[in-house]
XYZ file of N, CA, C and O in Angstrom:
424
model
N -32.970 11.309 -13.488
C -31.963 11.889 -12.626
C -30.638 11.171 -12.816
O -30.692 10.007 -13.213
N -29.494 11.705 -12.588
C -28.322 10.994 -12.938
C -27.740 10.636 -11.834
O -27.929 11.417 -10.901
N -27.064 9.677 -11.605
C -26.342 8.595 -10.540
C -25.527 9.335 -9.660
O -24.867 9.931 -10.511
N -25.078 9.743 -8.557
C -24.229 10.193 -7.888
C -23.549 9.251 -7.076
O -23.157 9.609 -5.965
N -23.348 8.051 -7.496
C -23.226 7.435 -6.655
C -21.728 7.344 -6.119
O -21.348 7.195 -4.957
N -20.897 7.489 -7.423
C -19.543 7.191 -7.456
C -18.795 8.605 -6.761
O -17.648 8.487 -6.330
N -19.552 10.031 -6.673
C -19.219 10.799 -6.008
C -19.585 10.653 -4.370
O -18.894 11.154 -3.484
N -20.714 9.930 -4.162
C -20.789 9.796 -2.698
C -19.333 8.957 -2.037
O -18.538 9.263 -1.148
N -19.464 7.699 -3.016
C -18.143 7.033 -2.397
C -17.125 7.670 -1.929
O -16.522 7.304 -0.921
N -16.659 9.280 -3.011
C -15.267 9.765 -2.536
C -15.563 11.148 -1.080
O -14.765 12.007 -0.705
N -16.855 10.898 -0.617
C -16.778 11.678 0.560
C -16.706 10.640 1.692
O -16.863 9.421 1.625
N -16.448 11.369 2.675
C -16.203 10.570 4.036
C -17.736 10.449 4.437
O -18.612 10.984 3.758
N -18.023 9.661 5.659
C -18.884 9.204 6.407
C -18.471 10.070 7.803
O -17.420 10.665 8.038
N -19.365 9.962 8.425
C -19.730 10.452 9.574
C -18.848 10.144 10.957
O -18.574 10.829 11.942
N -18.551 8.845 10.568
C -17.602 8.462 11.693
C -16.407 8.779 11.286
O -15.560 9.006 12.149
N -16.040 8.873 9.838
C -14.436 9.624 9.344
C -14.285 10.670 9.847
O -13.206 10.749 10.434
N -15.214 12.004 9.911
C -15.228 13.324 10.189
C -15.274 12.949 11.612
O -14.091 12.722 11.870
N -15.689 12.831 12.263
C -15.609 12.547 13.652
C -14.296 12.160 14.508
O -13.848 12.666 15.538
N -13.880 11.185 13.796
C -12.858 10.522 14.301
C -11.804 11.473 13.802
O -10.851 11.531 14.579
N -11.689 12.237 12.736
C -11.099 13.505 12.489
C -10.960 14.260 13.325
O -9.851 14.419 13.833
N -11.900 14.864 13.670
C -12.123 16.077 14.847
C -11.803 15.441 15.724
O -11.138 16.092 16.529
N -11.981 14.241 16.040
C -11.454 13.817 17.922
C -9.695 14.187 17.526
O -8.925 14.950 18.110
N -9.518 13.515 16.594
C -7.776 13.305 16.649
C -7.463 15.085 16.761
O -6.828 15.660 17.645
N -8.063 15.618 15.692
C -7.574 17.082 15.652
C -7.882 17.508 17.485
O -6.927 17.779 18.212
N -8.546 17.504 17.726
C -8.607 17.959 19.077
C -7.788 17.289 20.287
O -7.320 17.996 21.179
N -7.676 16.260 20.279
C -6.382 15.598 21.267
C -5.166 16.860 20.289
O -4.853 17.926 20.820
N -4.688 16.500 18.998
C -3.757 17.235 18.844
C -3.292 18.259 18.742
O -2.139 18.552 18.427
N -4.597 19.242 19.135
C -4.301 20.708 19.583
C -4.454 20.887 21.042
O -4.273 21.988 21.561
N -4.830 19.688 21.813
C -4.994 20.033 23.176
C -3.875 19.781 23.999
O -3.788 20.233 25.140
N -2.982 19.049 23.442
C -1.802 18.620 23.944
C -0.708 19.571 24.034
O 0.065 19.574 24.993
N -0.607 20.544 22.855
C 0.646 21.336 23.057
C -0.074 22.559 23.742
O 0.635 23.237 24.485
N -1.579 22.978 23.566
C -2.062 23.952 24.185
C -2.059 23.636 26.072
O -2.174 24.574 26.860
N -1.943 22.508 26.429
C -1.506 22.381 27.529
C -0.035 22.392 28.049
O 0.272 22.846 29.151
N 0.504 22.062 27.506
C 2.019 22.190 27.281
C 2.405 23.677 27.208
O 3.483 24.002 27.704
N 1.830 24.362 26.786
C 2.315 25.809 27.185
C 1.698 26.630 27.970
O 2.058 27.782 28.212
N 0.651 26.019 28.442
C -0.659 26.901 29.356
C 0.309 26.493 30.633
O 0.894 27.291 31.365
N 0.328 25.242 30.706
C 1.195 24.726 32.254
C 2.233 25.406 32.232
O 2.539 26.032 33.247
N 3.018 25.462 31.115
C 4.715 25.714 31.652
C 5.489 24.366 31.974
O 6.687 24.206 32.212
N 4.239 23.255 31.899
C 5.155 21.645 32.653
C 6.519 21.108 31.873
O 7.110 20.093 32.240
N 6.892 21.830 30.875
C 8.220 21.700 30.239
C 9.090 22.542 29.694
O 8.671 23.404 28.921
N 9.767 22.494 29.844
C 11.141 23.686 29.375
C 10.356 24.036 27.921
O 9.387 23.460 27.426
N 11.179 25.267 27.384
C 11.272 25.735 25.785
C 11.444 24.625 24.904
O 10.644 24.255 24.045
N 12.691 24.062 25.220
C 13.192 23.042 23.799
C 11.880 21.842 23.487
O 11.327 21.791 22.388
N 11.559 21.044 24.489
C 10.536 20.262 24.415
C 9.487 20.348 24.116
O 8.875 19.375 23.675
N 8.773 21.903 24.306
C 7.559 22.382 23.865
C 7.751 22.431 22.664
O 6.986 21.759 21.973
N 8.518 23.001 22.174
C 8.871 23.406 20.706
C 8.873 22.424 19.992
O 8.153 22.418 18.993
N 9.872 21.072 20.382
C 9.700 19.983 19.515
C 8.485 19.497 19.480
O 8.111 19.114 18.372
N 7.550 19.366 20.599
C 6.351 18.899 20.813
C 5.211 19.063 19.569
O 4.699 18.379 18.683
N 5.159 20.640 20.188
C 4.335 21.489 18.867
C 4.589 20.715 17.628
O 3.796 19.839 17.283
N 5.901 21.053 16.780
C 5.987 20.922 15.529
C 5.808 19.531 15.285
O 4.810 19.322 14.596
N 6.348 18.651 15.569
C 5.846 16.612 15.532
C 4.394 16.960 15.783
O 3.733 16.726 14.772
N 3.865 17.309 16.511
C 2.091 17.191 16.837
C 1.788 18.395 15.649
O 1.297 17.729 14.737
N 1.807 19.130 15.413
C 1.256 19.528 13.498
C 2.211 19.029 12.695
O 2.733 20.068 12.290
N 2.489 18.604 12.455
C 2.816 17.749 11.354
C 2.066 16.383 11.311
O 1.474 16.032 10.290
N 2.102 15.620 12.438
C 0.565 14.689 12.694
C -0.492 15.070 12.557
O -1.520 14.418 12.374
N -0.325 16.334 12.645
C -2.322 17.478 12.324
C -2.263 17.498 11.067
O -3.332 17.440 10.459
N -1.246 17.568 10.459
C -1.413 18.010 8.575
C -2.071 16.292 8.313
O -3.061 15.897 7.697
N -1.233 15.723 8.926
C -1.691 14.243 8.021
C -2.946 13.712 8.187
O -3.619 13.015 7.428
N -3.192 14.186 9.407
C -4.535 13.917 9.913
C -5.686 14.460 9.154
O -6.676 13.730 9.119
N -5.765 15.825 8.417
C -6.577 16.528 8.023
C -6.445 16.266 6.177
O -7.170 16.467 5.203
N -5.219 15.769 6.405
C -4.931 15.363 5.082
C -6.456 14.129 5.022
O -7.489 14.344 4.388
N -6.208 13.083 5.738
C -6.481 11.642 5.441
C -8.216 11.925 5.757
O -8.983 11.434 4.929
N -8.752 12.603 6.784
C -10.241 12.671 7.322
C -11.005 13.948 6.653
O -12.218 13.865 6.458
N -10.638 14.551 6.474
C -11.068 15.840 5.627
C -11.014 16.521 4.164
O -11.831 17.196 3.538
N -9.765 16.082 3.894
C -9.318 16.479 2.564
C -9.502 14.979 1.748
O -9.474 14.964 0.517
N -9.686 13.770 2.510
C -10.230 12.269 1.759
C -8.733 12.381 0.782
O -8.968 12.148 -0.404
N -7.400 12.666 1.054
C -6.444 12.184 0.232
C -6.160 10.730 0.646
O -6.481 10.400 1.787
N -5.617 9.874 -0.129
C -4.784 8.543 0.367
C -4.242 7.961 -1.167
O -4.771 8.239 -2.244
N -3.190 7.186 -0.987
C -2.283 6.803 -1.825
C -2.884 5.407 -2.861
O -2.180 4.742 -3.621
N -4.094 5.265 -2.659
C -4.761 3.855 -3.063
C -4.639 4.568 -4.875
O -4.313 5.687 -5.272
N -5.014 3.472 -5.518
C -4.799 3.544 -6.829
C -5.754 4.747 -7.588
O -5.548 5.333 -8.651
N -7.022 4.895 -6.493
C -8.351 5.970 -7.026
C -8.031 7.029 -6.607
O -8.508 8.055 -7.094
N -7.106 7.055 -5.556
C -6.961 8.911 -5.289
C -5.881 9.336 -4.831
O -5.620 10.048 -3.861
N -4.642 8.351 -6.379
C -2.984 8.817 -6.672
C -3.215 9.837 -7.396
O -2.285 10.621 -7.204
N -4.127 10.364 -8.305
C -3.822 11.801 -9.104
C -4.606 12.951 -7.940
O -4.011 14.021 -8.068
N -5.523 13.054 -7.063
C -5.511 13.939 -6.328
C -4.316 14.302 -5.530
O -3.864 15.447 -5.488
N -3.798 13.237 -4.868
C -2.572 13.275 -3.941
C -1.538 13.422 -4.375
O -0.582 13.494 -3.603
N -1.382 13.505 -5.556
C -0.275 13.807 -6.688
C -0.774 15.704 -7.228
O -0.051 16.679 -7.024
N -1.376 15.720 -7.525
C -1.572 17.161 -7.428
C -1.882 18.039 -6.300
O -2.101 19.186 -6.690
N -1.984 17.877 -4.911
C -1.894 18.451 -3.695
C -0.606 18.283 -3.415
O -0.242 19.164 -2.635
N 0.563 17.276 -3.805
C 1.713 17.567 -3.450
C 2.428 18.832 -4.403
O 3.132 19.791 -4.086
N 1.979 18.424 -5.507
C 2.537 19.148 -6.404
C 2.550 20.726 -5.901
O 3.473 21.533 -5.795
N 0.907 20.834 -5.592
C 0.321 22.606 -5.726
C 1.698 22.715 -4.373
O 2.660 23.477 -4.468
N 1.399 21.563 -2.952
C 1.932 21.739 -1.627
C 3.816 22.723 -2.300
O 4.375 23.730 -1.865
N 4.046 22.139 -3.006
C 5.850 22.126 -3.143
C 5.944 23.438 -3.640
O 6.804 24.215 -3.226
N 4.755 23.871 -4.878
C 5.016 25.230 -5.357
C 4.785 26.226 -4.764
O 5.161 27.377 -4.981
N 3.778 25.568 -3.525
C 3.706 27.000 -2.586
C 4.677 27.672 -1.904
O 4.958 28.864 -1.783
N 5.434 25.960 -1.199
C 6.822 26.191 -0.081
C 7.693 26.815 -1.178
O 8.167 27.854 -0.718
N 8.054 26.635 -2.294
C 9.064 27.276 -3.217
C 8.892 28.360 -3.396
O 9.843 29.132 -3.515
N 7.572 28.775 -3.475
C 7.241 30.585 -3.937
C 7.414 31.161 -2.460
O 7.861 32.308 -2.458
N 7.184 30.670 -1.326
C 7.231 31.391 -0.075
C 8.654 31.529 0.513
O 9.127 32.510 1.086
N 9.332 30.141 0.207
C 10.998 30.238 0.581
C 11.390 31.204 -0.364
O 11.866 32.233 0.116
N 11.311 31.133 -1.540
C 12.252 32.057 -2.723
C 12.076 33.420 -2.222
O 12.924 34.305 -2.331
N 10.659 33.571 -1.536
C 10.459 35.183 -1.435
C 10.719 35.703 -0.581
O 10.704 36.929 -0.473
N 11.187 34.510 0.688
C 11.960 35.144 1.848
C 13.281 34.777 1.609
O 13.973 34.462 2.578
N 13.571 34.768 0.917
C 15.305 34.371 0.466
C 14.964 36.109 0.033
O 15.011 37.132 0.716
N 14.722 35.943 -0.964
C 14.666 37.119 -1.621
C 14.923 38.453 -0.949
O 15.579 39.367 -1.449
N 14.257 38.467 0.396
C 13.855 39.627 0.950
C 14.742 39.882 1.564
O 15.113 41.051 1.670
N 15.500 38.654 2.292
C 16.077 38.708 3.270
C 17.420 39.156 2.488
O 18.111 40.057 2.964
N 17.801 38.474 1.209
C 18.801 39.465 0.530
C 18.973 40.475 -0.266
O 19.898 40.792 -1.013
N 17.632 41.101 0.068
C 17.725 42.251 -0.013
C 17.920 43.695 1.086
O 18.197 44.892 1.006
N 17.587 42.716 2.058
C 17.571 43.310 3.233
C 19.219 43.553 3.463
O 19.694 44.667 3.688
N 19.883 42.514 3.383
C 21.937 42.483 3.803
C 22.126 43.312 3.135
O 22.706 44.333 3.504
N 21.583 43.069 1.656
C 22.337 44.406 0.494
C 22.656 45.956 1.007
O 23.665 46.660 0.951
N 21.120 46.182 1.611
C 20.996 47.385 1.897
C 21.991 47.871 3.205
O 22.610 48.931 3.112
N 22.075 47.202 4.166
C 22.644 47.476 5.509
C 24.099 47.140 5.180
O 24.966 47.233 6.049
């Protein structure tokens, strides 16, 4: 049988995934209360939300997706940024796009 060993290393453990899901869940429970209450104006919710996912991306980044900057898993995290940038570029360009096509017309 052949060794798996060096692939077990690059999955998480039990308490990684865990401690994942706790964080993910404080950080969806926080703005989902924040708008269920009403306990803060528009502007604050709003900032709230977006700082708390953007802490969710990193979070899911680091416990789930097993990215991190250590010397063994710079070419994964180097190609998830990469794919990350060509997506935002193909999705901005295509609402650029649309949207000037949209002025043209009107």
């Amino acid at each position: 049988m052949s060794d798996h060993s060096s692939e077990a290393n690059s999955h998480g453990s039990v308490k990684s995934y865990l401690t994942g899901f706790i964080w993910s869940v404080i950080l969806t429970g926080i703005p989902f209360w924040m708008v269920m209450t009403e306990a803060f104006d528009k502007g604050p919710t709003y900032i709230t939300i977006v700082i708390l996912a953007v802490i969710q991306i990193f979070v899911h980044l680091k416990y789930f997706l097993h990215l991190n900057f250590s010397e063994q898993g710079k070419l994964d995290t180097y190609s998830f940024i990469f794919a990350a940038v060509i997506i935002v570029m193909v999705v901005a360009l295509s609402v650029w796009i649309i949207y000037a096509s949209n002025a043209m017309m009107m």
